Coordinates of C-alpha atoms in Angstrom, one line a residue:
M7 CA 202.6 -39.5 62.6
K8 CA 201.2 -38.6 59.2
K9 CA 200.5 -35.1 60.4
V10 CA 204.1 -34.7 61.6
I11 CA 205.5 -35.9 58.2
L12 CA 203.1 -33.7 56.4
F13 CA 204.1 -30.7 58.6
F14 CA 207.9 -31.3 57.8
T15 CA 207.2 -31.8 54.1
I16 CA 205.3 -28.4 54.0
C17 CA 208.0 -26.6 55.9
F18 CA 210.8 -28.1 53.8
S19 CA 208.9 -27.2 50.6
F20 CA 208.3 -23.6 51.8
L21 CA 212.0 -23.2 52.8
N22 CA 213.1 -24.5 49.4
H23 CA 210.7 -22.1 47.7
L24 CA 212.1 -19.1 49.7
N25 CA 215.7 -20.1 49.0
A26 CA 215.0 -20.4 45.2
Q27 CA 213.4 -17.0 45.2
S28 CA 216.3 -15.3 47.0
Q29 CA 218.7 -16.7 44.4
T30 CA 216.8 -15.5 41.3
P31 CA 219.1 -13.5 39.1
V32 CA 218.2 -9.9 38.2
S33 CA 219.2 -8.5 34.8
N34 CA 219.5 -4.9 34.0
L35 CA 220.3 -3.1 30.7
Y36 CA 221.8 0.4 30.7
K37 CA 222.3 2.7 27.7
G38 CA 224.3 5.9 27.6
T39 CA 227.5 7.5 26.5
I40 CA 231.3 7.6 27.1
D41 CA 232.7 11.1 26.8
G42 CA 229.3 12.5 26.0
K43 CA 229.4 11.3 22.4
T44 CA 230.2 7.6 22.1
P45 CA 227.0 5.5 22.7
I46 CA 227.4 2.3 24.8
T47 CA 225.2 -0.5 26.1
V48 CA 225.9 -2.2 29.4
Y49 CA 224.3 -5.5 30.5
I50 CA 224.6 -6.5 34.2
K51 CA 223.3 -9.7 35.9
T52 CA 223.1 -9.7 39.6
E53 CA 222.6 -12.7 41.8
E54 CA 223.2 -13.9 45.3
S55 CA 226.3 -15.9 45.9
P56 CA 225.3 -19.4 47.1
C57 CA 228.3 -19.5 49.5
T58 CA 228.3 -16.0 51.1
A59 CA 224.8 -14.6 50.3
E60 CA 226.6 -11.5 49.0
L61 CA 225.7 -10.1 45.6
M62 CA 227.7 -11.3 42.6
F63 CA 227.8 -9.5 39.3
T64 CA 228.5 -10.6 35.7
S65 CA 228.5 -8.0 33.1
M66 CA 229.5 -6.9 29.6
Y67 CA 229.3 -3.8 27.5
R68 CA 229.9 -2.7 23.9
Y69 CA 230.3 0.5 21.9
N70 CA 227.0 0.7 19.9
K71 CA 228.9 1.0 16.6
S72 CA 230.7 -2.4 17.3
N73 CA 229.3 -5.9 17.6
K74 CA 232.1 -6.9 19.9
W75 CA 231.1 -7.2 23.6
I76 CA 233.7 -6.5 26.3
Q77 CA 233.4 -8.6 29.4
I78 CA 233.7 -6.6 32.6
Y79 CA 234.2 -7.7 36.2
P80 CA 232.2 -5.6 38.6
T81 CA 233.0 -5.2 42.2
Q82 CA 230.7 -3.3 44.6
N83 CA 232.2 -1.2 47.4
K84 CA 231.2 -2.9 50.6
K85 CA 231.3 0.3 52.6
V86 CA 229.4 2.5 50.1
E87 CA 226.7 0.3 48.6
N88 CA 226.2 2.3 45.3
E89 CA 229.8 2.5 44.2
F90 CA 231.3 0.1 41.7
V91 CA 234.6 -0.7 40.0
M92 CA 234.3 -2.6 36.7
V93 CA 237.5 -4.0 35.2
E94 CA 237.5 -4.9 31.5
H95 CA 238.7 -8.3 30.5
G96 CA 242.4 -8.1 29.8
F97 CA 242.6 -4.9 31.8
S98 CA 242.0 -2.7 28.7
G99 CA 240.2 -0.2 30.9
V100 CA 238.3 0.4 34.1
L101 CA 234.9 1.9 34.9
I102 CA 234.4 3.6 38.2
L103 CA 230.7 4.2 38.6
K104 CA 228.3 5.5 41.2
K105 CA 224.7 4.3 41.0
T106 CA 221.9 6.8 41.8
G107 CA 218.4 5.4 41.3
N108 CA 218.3 3.9 37.8
T109 CA 221.5 5.7 36.5
F110 CA 225.2 5.2 36.7
T111 CA 227.7 8.1 36.4
G112 CA 231.4 8.0 36.6
L113 CA 234.6 7.5 34.6
W114 CA 236.2 5.2 32.2
I115 CA 239.9 5.1 32.8
S116 CA 242.6 3.8 30.4
P117 CA 245.2 1.3 31.9
D118 CA 247.9 4.0 31.8
T119 CA 245.4 6.5 33.4
Q120 CA 246.2 9.0 30.7
K121 CA 242.6 8.9 29.4
Q122 CA 239.7 9.6 31.7
L123 CA 236.3 9.9 30.0
K124 CA 233.0 10.7 31.6
V125 CA 230.4 7.9 31.6
D126 CA 226.6 8.4 31.9
L127 CA 224.2 5.5 31.8
K128 CA 220.5 5.1 32.3
E129 CA 218.5 1.9 32.8
V130 CA 216.2 0.8 30.0
S131 CA 213.6 -2.0 30.1
M132 CA 214.0 -5.3 28.4
T133 CA 211.6 -8.0 27.2
K134 CA 212.0 -11.6 28.3
K135 CA 213.3 -12.5 24.8
E136 CA 216.0 -9.7 25.0
I137 CA 217.1 -11.0 28.4
E138 CA 217.5 -14.5 27.0
S139 CA 219.5 -13.1 24.0
F140 CA 221.8 -11.1 26.3
E141 CA 222.3 -14.2 28.5
K142 CA 223.3 -16.3 25.5
T143 CA 225.7 -13.5 24.4
M144 CA 227.2 -13.2 27.8
E145 CA 227.7 -16.9 28.0
K146 CA 229.5 -16.9 24.6
V147 CA 231.7 -13.9 25.6
N148 CA 232.6 -15.6 28.9
Y149 CA 233.4 -18.8 27.1
E150 CA 235.6 -17.1 24.5
N151 CA 237.5 -15.2 27.2
N152 CA 237.9 -18.0 29.7
D153 CA 238.0 -21.4 27.9
C154 CA 241.3 -23.1 28.1

């Protein structure tokens, strides 16, 4: 009986370990330009949805001359894995991007569609401390935008 209990305990622990690993968020930082001349920084956190096992994204970006972060809501094309639409909080603009390797290319489009600017981004590495800082900033931005 002890062997059976031990067996189930080991199996349960192993399954919990696998489940915890599959839900570990991944954070990426991208730097690049809008319109070839305005430097921007984009932070994207990807994690698995606990309900559907699909990927969920939380993200923000800023123009490098500004300290104000803009929350963006990414959605991935389910038919074409590397295509994304990212809507700015308050619908002040939309990014339509295609990911190739560690780069994003595409357009930023104004809400009235009159302005369409080229976007080029490349992934850059982050330290653990930088990730923690971005996470705190994203939590603050999300709170400011969505607190009632």
